[in-house]
Amino acid sequence: WVWLGDDFAAAESVAFKCALNARPMLCAVPAELYAYASLLRAMGVRETFSSVDYVRSLAHLADKYQGASLPGADLDLAIAMVQYIADDRHSCQDARVFVPDLDSVLTPAGDLVYNDAPWMGNASFGEDFRFVHPKISIDVGEKVGLRSLRRQMLLRTSDLMDIGLQDAEAFGQSESLTGRLRHILELY
């Protein structure tokens, strides 16, 4: 445990440089303790936090609020964490990231869609889709695993070939080549 001036924190939740003020989940070492840097490092205090730490903090917030809307400060913190994770996504690609939805509830990224068809509006889809919070950009959303609204609509309405690619759409003739040739010959 590390004394932070007004409270103790576990060494794994303390770093010398902290990009976000996510206290009490992630804390920065106070300047007055920098003189003891070697001792703090020996105790397990790191230089900076990684994306995995921010993913864990989002999971902690999701567990804390249990499906309730985040208050303003925690919502801003959650959005900042999601953006930080998107900037460093390669270090935690398989992690389950919680992202605020339209109602400010932390939800697994795979359950949310971003609206890449803004001309259609969110209201026209009713309860079919759960949309991400408007402060999360499309670029950030793609990086943390949100689904595209257009892609989801395409998956629902198109005849997709089952070849493992969700982007492939069936096209072309619907009858066999020999059957088509026979019908052409009958016309002559």
Coordinates of N, CA and C in Angstrom, one line a residue:
W1 N 0.8 -1.2 0.0 CA 0.0 0.0 0.0 C 0.9 1.2 0.0
V2 N 0.4 2.3 -0.7 CA 1.2 3.5 -0.8 C 0.3 4.7 -0.3
W3 N 1.0 5.5 0.6 CA 0.3 6.7 1.1 C 0.3 7.8 0.1
L4 N -0.9 8.3 -0.2 CA -1.0 9.4 -1.3 C -1.3 10.8 -0.7
G5 N -1.1 10.9 0.6 CA -1.3 12.2 1.2 C -2.5 12.3 2.0
D6 N -3.6 11.7 1.5 CA -4.9 11.7 2.2 C -5.5 10.3 2.3
D7 N -4.9 9.3 1.7 CA -5.5 8.0 1.7 C -4.4 7.0 1.2
F8 N -4.6 5.7 1.4 CA -3.8 4.7 1.0 C -4.3 4.1 -0.3
A9 N -3.4 3.6 -1.2 CA -3.9 2.9 -2.4 C -2.9 1.7 -2.7
A10 N -3.5 0.7 -3.3 CA -2.7 -0.5 -3.6 C -1.6 0.0 -4.6
A11 N -0.4 -0.6 -4.5 CA 0.7 -0.2 -5.4 C 0.4 -0.4 -6.8
E12 N -0.4 -1.5 -7.2 CA -0.7 -1.7 -8.6 C -1.7 -0.7 -9.2
S13 N -2.3 0.2 -8.3 CA -3.2 1.2 -8.8 C -2.5 2.6 -8.7
V14 N -1.2 2.6 -8.6 CA -0.5 3.9 -8.5 C 0.6 3.9 -9.6
A15 N 0.8 5.1 -10.2 CA 1.9 5.2 -11.2 C 2.4 6.6 -11.0
F16 N 3.7 6.8 -11.5 CA 4.3 8.1 -11.4 C 3.6 9.1 -12.4
K17 N 3.2 8.6 -13.5 CA 2.5 9.5 -14.5 C 1.2 8.9 -14.8
C18 N 0.1 9.7 -14.6 CA -1.2 9.3 -14.8 C -1.9 10.3 -15.7
A19 N -2.3 9.8 -16.9 CA -2.9 10.7 -17.9 C -4.3 11.2 -17.5
L20 N -5.0 10.4 -16.8 CA -6.3 10.7 -16.3 C -6.4 10.7 -14.8
N21 N -7.2 11.6 -14.3 CA -7.5 11.6 -12.8 C -8.6 10.6 -12.6
A22 N -8.3 9.4 -12.4 CA -9.3 8.3 -12.2 C -9.2 7.8 -10.7
R23 N -9.0 8.7 -9.8 CA -8.9 8.3 -8.4 C -10.2 7.9 -7.9
P24 N -10.4 6.9 -7.2 CA -9.4 6.0 -6.4 C -8.9 4.8 -7.2
M25 N -9.5 4.6 -8.5 CA -9.1 3.4 -9.2 C -7.6 3.5 -9.7
L26 N -7.3 4.6 -10.3 CA -5.9 4.8 -10.8 C -5.4 6.2 -10.2
C27 N -4.3 6.1 -9.5 CA -3.8 7.3 -8.8 C -2.3 7.6 -9.3
A28 N -2.0 8.9 -9.2 CA -0.7 9.4 -9.5 C 0.1 9.6 -8.1
V29 N 1.4 9.3 -8.2 CA 2.2 9.5 -7.0 C 2.3 11.0 -6.8
P30 N 2.1 11.5 -5.6 CA 2.2 12.9 -5.3 C 3.7 13.3 -5.4
A31 N 3.9 14.6 -5.8 CA 5.2 15.1 -6.1 C 6.1 15.0 -4.9
E32 N 5.5 15.1 -3.7 CA 6.4 15.1 -2.5 C 7.0 13.7 -2.2
L33 N 6.4 12.7 -2.9 CA 6.9 11.3 -2.7 C 7.9 10.9 -3.8
Y34 N 8.2 11.8 -4.8 CA 9.2 11.5 -5.8 C 10.6 11.2 -5.3
A35 N 10.9 11.7 -4.1 CA 12.2 11.5 -3.5 C 12.4 10.0 -3.2
Y36 N 11.2 9.3 -3.0 CA 11.3 7.9 -2.7 C 10.9 7.0 -3.9
A37 N 11.3 7.5 -5.0 CA 10.9 6.8 -6.3 C 11.5 5.3 -6.3
S38 N 12.7 5.1 -5.9 CA 13.3 3.8 -5.9 C 12.5 2.8 -5.0
L39 N 12.1 3.3 -3.8 CA 11.3 2.5 -2.9 C 10.0 2.2 -3.5
L40 N 9.3 3.2 -4.1 CA 8.0 3.0 -4.7 C 8.1 2.0 -5.8
R41 N 9.1 2.1 -6.6 CA 9.3 1.1 -7.7 C 9.4 -0.3 -7.2
A42 N 10.2 -0.4 -6.1 CA 10.4 -1.7 -5.5 C 9.1 -2.3 -4.9
M43 N 8.2 -1.4 -4.6 CA 6.9 -1.8 -4.0 C 5.9 -2.2 -5.2
G44 N 6.2 -1.8 -6.4 CA 5.4 -2.2 -7.6 C 4.7 -1.0 -8.3
V45 N 5.1 0.2 -7.9 CA 4.5 1.4 -8.5 C 5.2 1.5 -9.9
R46 N 4.4 1.7 -10.9 CA 4.9 1.8 -12.3 C 5.1 3.2 -12.8
E47 N 5.7 3.3 -13.9 CA 5.9 4.7 -14.5 C 4.6 5.2 -15.0
T48 N 3.8 4.4 -15.8 CA 2.6 4.9 -16.3 C 1.6 3.7 -16.3
F49 N 0.3 4.0 -16.6 CA -0.7 3.0 -16.7 C -0.8 2.6 -18.1
S50 N -1.2 1.3 -18.3 CA -1.4 0.8 -19.7 C -2.9 0.8 -20.0
S51 N -3.3 0.5 -21.2 CA -4.7 0.4 -21.6 C -5.4 -0.7 -20.8
V52 N -4.7 -1.7 -20.5 CA -5.3 -2.8 -19.7 C -5.8 -2.2 -18.3
D53 N -5.1 -1.3 -17.7 CA -5.5 -0.7 -16.5 C -6.8 0.1 -16.7
Y54 N -6.9 0.8 -17.8 CA -8.1 1.6 -18.0 C -9.3 0.7 -18.3
V55 N -9.0 -0.5 -19.0 CA -10.1 -1.5 -19.2 C -10.6 -2.0 -17.9
R56 N -9.7 -2.3 -17.0 CA -10.1 -2.8 -15.7 C -10.9 -1.7 -14.9
S57 N -10.5 -0.5 -15.0 CA -11.2 0.6 -14.4 C -12.6 0.8 -14.9
L58 N -12.8 0.7 -16.2 CA -14.1 0.7 -16.8 C -15.0 -0.4 -16.3
A59 N -14.4 -1.6 -16.2 CA -15.1 -2.8 -15.7 C -15.5 -2.5 -14.2
H60 N -14.6 -1.9 -13.4 CA -14.9 -1.6 -12.0 C -16.1 -0.6 -12.0
L61 N -16.1 0.4 -12.8 CA -17.2 1.4 -12.9 C -18.5 0.7 -13.3
A62 N -18.4 -0.2 -14.2 CA -19.6 -0.9 -14.7 C -20.2 -1.8 -13.5
D63 N -19.3 -2.4 -12.8 CA -19.7 -3.2 -11.6 C -20.3 -2.3 -10.5
K64 N -19.7 -1.1 -10.3 CA -20.1 -0.2 -9.3 C -21.5 0.3 -9.6
Y65 N -21.8 0.7 -10.8 CA -23.1 1.3 -11.1 C -24.2 0.3 -11.5
Q66 N -23.8 -1.0 -11.8 CA -24.8 -2.1 -12.1 C -25.9 -1.7 -13.0
G67 N -25.6 -1.1 -14.2 CA -26.6 -0.8 -15.2 C -27.3 0.5 -15.0
A68 N -26.9 1.3 -14.0 CA -27.5 2.6 -13.8 C -26.7 3.7 -14.6
S69 N -27.3 4.8 -14.8 CA -26.6 5.9 -15.6 C -25.4 6.4 -14.8
L70 N -24.3 6.7 -15.4 CA -23.2 7.3 -14.8 C -23.4 8.8 -14.5
P71 N -23.0 9.3 -13.3 CA -23.1 10.7 -13.1 C -22.1 11.5 -14.0
G72 N -22.3 12.8 -14.1 CA -21.5 13.6 -15.0 C -20.0 13.3 -14.9
A73 N -19.4 13.4 -13.7 CA -17.9 13.3 -13.6 C -17.5 11.9 -14.0
D74 N -18.2 10.9 -13.6 CA -17.8 9.5 -14.0 C -18.0 9.2 -15.5
L75 N -19.1 9.9 -16.0 CA -19.3 9.7 -17.5 C -18.1 10.3 -18.3
D76 N -17.7 11.5 -17.9 CA -16.6 12.1 -18.6 C -15.3 11.3 -18.4
L77 N -15.1 10.7 -17.2 CA -14.0 9.9 -17.0 C -14.0 8.6 -17.9
A78 N -15.2 8.0 -17.9 CA -15.4 6.8 -18.8 C -15.1 7.1 -20.2
I79 N -15.6 8.2 -20.7 CA -15.4 8.6 -22.1 C -13.9 8.8 -22.4
A80 N -13.2 9.5 -21.5 CA -11.8 9.7 -21.6 C -11.0 8.4 -21.6
M81 N -11.4 7.4 -20.7 CA -10.7 6.1 -20.7 C -10.9 5.4 -22.0
V82 N -12.1 5.4 -22.6 CA -12.4 4.7 -23.8 C -11.5 5.3 -24.9
Q83 N -11.4 6.6 -24.9 CA -10.6 7.3 -26.0 C -9.1 6.9 -25.8
Y84 N -8.7 6.8 -24.5 CA -7.3 6.4 -24.3 C -7.0 5.0 -24.7
I85 N -8.0 4.1 -24.5 CA -7.9 2.7 -24.9 C -7.9 2.6 -26.4
A86 N -8.6 3.4 -27.1 CA -8.7 3.4 -28.6 C -7.3 3.8 -29.1
D87 N -6.6 4.7 -28.5 CA -5.3 5.2 -28.9 C -4.3 4.1 -28.8
D88 N -4.5 3.2 -27.9 CA -3.5 2.1 -27.6 C -4.1 0.8 -27.6
R89 N -5.0 0.5 -28.6 CA -5.8 -0.7 -28.7 C -5.0 -2.0 -28.9
H90 N -3.8 -1.9 -29.5 CA -3.0 -3.1 -29.8 C -2.6 -3.8 -28.5
S91 N -2.5 -3.2 -27.4 CA -2.1 -3.8 -26.1 C -3.2 -4.6 -25.4
C92 N -4.4 -4.4 -25.8 CA -5.5 -5.1 -25.1 C -6.6 -5.4 -26.1
Q93 N -6.3 -6.0 -27.2 CA -7.2 -6.3 -28.3 C -8.3 -7.2 -27.9
D94 N -8.1 -8.2 -27.1 CA -9.1 -9.2 -26.7 C -9.9 -8.8 -25.5
A95 N -9.6 -7.7 -24.9 CA -10.2 -7.3 -23.6 C -11.7 -6.9 -23.9
R96 N -12.5 -7.1 -22.9 CA -13.9 -6.7 -22.9 C -14.0 -5.3 -22.4
V97 N -14.2 -4.3 -23.3 CA -14.3 -2.9 -23.0 C -15.7 -2.5 -22.8
F98 N -15.9 -1.8 -21.7 CA -17.2 -1.2 -21.4 C -17.2 0.2 -21.9
V99 N -18.3 0.6 -22.6 CA -18.5 1.9 -23.2 C -19.8 2.5 -22.8
P100 N -19.9 3.8 -22.6 CA -21.2 4.4 -22.3 C -22.1 4.4 -23.4
D101 N -23.4 4.0 -23.2 CA -24.4 4.0 -24.2 C -25.1 5.4 -24.2
L102 N -26.2 5.5 -25.0 CA -26.9 6.7 -25.2 C -27.5 7.2 -23.9
D103 N -27.8 6.3 -22.9 CA -28.3 6.6 -21.6 C -27.3 6.7 -20.5
S104 N -26.0 6.8 -20.9 CA -24.8 6.9 -20.0 C -24.7 5.7 -19.1
V105 N -25.1 4.5 -19.6 CA -24.9 3.2 -18.9 C -23.7 2.5 -19.5
L106 N -22.8 2.0 -18.7 CA -21.6 1.3 -19.2 C -22.1 -0.1 -19.7
T107 N -21.8 -0.4 -21.0 CA -22.2 -1.6 -21.7 C -21.1 -2.2 -22.5
P108 N -21.0 -3.5 -22.6 CA -19.9 -4.1 -23.4 C -19.9 -3.6 -24.8
A109 N -18.8 -3.2 -25.3 CA -18.7 -2.6 -26.6 C -19.4 -3.4 -27.7
G110 N -19.3 -4.7 -27.7 CA -19.9 -5.6 -28.7 C -21.4 -5.5 -28.7
D111 N -22.1 -5.0 -27.7 CA -23.5 -4.8 -27.6 C -24.0 -3.5 -28.2
L112 N -23.1 -2.6 -28.5 CA -23.4 -1.3 -28.9 C -23.2 -1.1 -30.4
V113 N -23.9 -0.1 -31.0 CA -23.6 0.3 -32.4 C -23.4 1.8 -32.5
Y114 N -22.5 2.2 -33.4 CA -22.4 3.6 -33.7 C -23.2 4.0 -34.9
N115 N -23.7 5.1 -34.9 CA -24.6 5.5 -36.0 C -23.7 6.1 -37.2
D116 N -23.4 5.3 -38.1 CA -22.7 5.8 -39.3 C -23.6 6.1 -40.5
A117 N -24.9 6.3 -40.1 CA -25.9 6.7 -41.0 C -26.8 7.8 -40.3
P118 N -26.1 8.9 -40.0 CA -26.8 10.0 -39.2 C -28.0 10.6 -39.8
W119 N -28.1 10.5 -41.2 CA -29.3 11.1 -41.8 C -30.5 10.3 -41.5
M120 N -30.4 9.1 -41.0 CA -31.5 8.3 -40.6 C -32.0 8.5 -39.2
G121 N -31.2 9.0 -38.3 CA -31.5 9.3 -36.9 C -31.6 8.1 -36.1
N122 N -31.4 8.2 -34.8 CA -31.5 7.0 -33.9 C -32.9 6.6 -33.6
A123 N -33.8 7.5 -33.6 CA -35.2 7.2 -33.2 C -35.9 6.3 -34.2
S124 N -35.5 6.3 -35.5 CA -36.2 5.5 -36.5 C -35.9 4.0 -36.3
F125 N -35.0 3.6 -35.4 CA -34.7 2.2 -35.2 C -35.4 1.6 -34.0
G126 N -36.0 2.4 -33.2 CA -36.7 2.0 -32.0 C -35.8 1.2 -31.0
E127 N -36.2 0.0 -30.6 CA -35.4 -0.8 -29.7 C -34.5 -1.8 -30.3
D128 N -34.4 -1.7 -31.7 CA -33.6 -2.7 -32.4 C -32.1 -2.6 -32.1
F129 N -31.6 -1.4 -31.8 CA -30.2 -1.3 -31.6 C -30.0 -0.5 -30.4
R130 N -28.8 -0.7 -29.7 CA -28.4 0.1 -28.6 C -27.3 0.9 -29.0
F131 N -27.5 2.3 -29.0 CA -26.5 3.2 -29.5 C -25.5 3.6 -28.5
V132 N -24.3 3.9 -29.0 CA -23.2 4.4 -28.1 C -23.5 5.9 -27.8
H133 N -22.8 6.4 -26.7 CA -23.0 7.8 -26.3 C -22.5 8.7 -27.4
P134 N -23.1 9.8 -27.7 CA -22.7 10.7 -28.8 C -21.3 11.3 -28.7
K135 N -20.7 11.3 -27.5 CA -19.4 11.8 -27.3 C -18.3 10.8 -27.8
I136 N -18.7 9.6 -28.1 CA -17.7 8.6 -28.6 C -17.8 8.7 -30.2
S137 N -16.6 9.0 -30.8 CA -16.6 9.2 -32.2 C -16.6 7.8 -32.9
I138 N -16.9 7.9 -34.2 CA -17.0 6.6 -35.0 C -15.6 6.0 -35.0
D139 N -14.6 6.8 -35.2 CA -13.2 6.2 -35.2 C -12.9 5.5 -33.9
V140 N -13.1 6.1 -32.8 CA -12.9 5.5 -31.5 C -13.7 4.3 -31.3
G141 N -15.0 4.4 -31.7 CA -15.9 3.2 -31.6 C -15.4 2.0 -32.4
E142 N -14.9 2.2 -33.6 CA -14.4 1.1 -34.4 C -13.2 0.4 -33.7
K143 N -12.4 1.3 -33.1 CA -11.2 0.7 -32.4 C -11.4 -0.1 -31.2
V144 N -12.5 0.3 -30.5 CA -12.8 -0.5 -29.2 C -13.8 -1.6 -29.4
G145 N -14.3 -1.8 -30.7 CA -15.2 -3.0 -31.0 C -16.6 -2.7 -31.1
L146 N -17.0 -1.4 -31.3 CA -18.4 -1.2 -31.5 C -18.8 -1.6 -32.9
R147 N -20.1 -1.9 -33.2 CA -20.6 -2.4 -34.5 C -21.1 -1.2 -35.2
S148 N -21.0 -1.2 -36.5 CA -21.5 -0.2 -37.4 C -23.0 -0.4 -37.7
L149 N -23.8 0.7 -37.6 CA -25.2 0.6 -37.8 C -25.5 0.1 -39.3
R150 N -24.8 0.7 -40.2 CA -25.0 0.3 -41.6 C -24.7 -1.2 -41.8
R151 N -23.6 -1.7 -41.2 CA -23.3 -3.1 -41.4 C -24.3 -4.0 -40.7
Q152 N -24.8 -3.6 -39.6 CA -25.9 -4.4 -38.9 C -27.1 -4.4 -39.7
M153 N -27.5 -3.3 -40.3 CA -28.7 -3.3 -41.2 C -28.5 -4.1 -42.4
L154 N -27.3 -4.1 -43.0 CA -26.9 -4.9 -44.1 C -27.0 -6.4 -43.7
L155 N -26.5 -6.8 -42.6 CA -26.6 -8.2 -42.1 C -28.0 -8.6 -42.0
R156 N -28.9 -7.8 -41.6 CA -30.3 -8.1 -41.4 C -31.1 -8.3 -42.7
T157 N -30.7 -7.5 -43.7 CA -31.5 -7.4 -44.9 C -31.0 -8.1 -46.1
S158 N -29.7 -8.4 -46.1 CA -29.1 -9.0 -47.4 C -29.0 -10.5 -47.3
D159 N -28.9 -11.1 -48.5 CA -28.7 -12.5 -48.6 C -27.2 -12.7 -48.6
L160 N -26.6 -13.1 -47.4 CA -25.2 -13.2 -47.3 C -24.7 -14.6 -47.5
M161 N -23.6 -14.7 -48.2 CA -23.0 -16.0 -48.4 C -22.3 -16.4 -47.2
D162 N -22.4 -17.7 -46.9 CA -21.8 -18.2 -45.7 C -20.4 -18.7 -46.0
I163 N -19.4 -17.8 -46.2 CA -18.0 -18.2 -46.4 C -17.1 -17.6 -45.4
G164 N -17.7 -17.1 -44.2 CA -16.9 -16.6 -43.2 C -16.6 -15.1 -43.3
L165 N -17.1 -14.5 -44.4 CA -16.9 -13.1 -44.5 C -18.3 -12.4 -44.3
Q166 N -18.4 -11.5 -43.4 CA -19.6 -10.8 -43.2 C -19.8 -9.7 -44.2
D167 N -18.8 -9.3 -45.0 CA -18.9 -8.2 -45.9 C -19.4 -8.7 -47.3
A168 N -19.4 -10.0 -47.5 CA -19.7 -10.5 -48.9 C -21.2 -10.7 -49.0
E169 N -21.7 -10.2 -50.2 CA -23.1 -10.3 -50.5 C -23.3 -11.1 -51.8
A170 N -24.3 -12.0 -51.8 CA -24.6 -12.8 -52.9 C -25.1 -11.9 -54.1
F171 N -24.7 -12.2 -55.3 CA -25.2 -11.5 -56.4 C -25.2 -12.4 -57.6
G172 N -25.7 -12.0 -58.7 CA -25.6 -12.8 -60.0 C -26.9 -13.6 -60.2
Q173 N -26.8 -14.6 -61.1 CA -27.9 -15.4 -61.5 C -28.4 -16.3 -60.3
S174 N -29.7 -16.5 -60.4 CA -30.2 -17.4 -59.3 C -30.5 -18.8 -59.9
E175 N -30.4 -19.0 -61.2 CA -30.6 -20.3 -61.7 C -29.3 -20.9 -62.2
S176 N -29.2 -22.2 -62.4 CA -28.0 -22.9 -62.8 C -27.6 -22.5 -64.3
L177 N -26.4 -22.6 -64.7 CA -26.0 -22.2 -66.0 C -26.6 -23.1 -67.1
T178 N -26.7 -24.4 -66.8 CA -27.3 -25.3 -67.8 C -28.8 -25.0 -68.0
G179 N -29.5 -24.7 -66.9 CA -30.9 -24.3 -66.9 C -31.1 -23.0 -67.7
R180 N -30.2 -22.1 -67.4 CA -30.3 -20.8 -68.2 C -30.1 -21.0 -69.7
L181 N -29.1 -21.8 -70.0 CA -28.8 -22.0 -71.5 C -30.0 -22.7 -72.1
R182 N -30.6 -23.7 -71.4 CA -31.8 -24.4 -72.0 C -32.9 -23.4 -72.2
H183 N -33.2 -22.5 -71.3 CA -34.2 -21.5 -71.5 C -33.9 -20.5 -72.6
I184 N -32.7 -20.2 -72.8 CA -32.3 -19.3 -73.9 C -32.6 -20.0 -75.2
L185 N -32.2 -21.3 -75.3 CA -32.4 -22.0 -76.5 C -33.8 -22.3 -76.8
E186 N -34.7 -22.4 -75.8 CA -36.1 -22.6 -76.0 C -36.7 -21.3 -76.6
L187 N -36.1 -20.1 -76.3 CA -36.7 -18.9 -76.9 C -36.4 -18.7 -78.4
Y188 N -35.5 -19.5 -78.9 CA -35.1 -19.4 -80.3 C -35.9 -20.4 -81.1

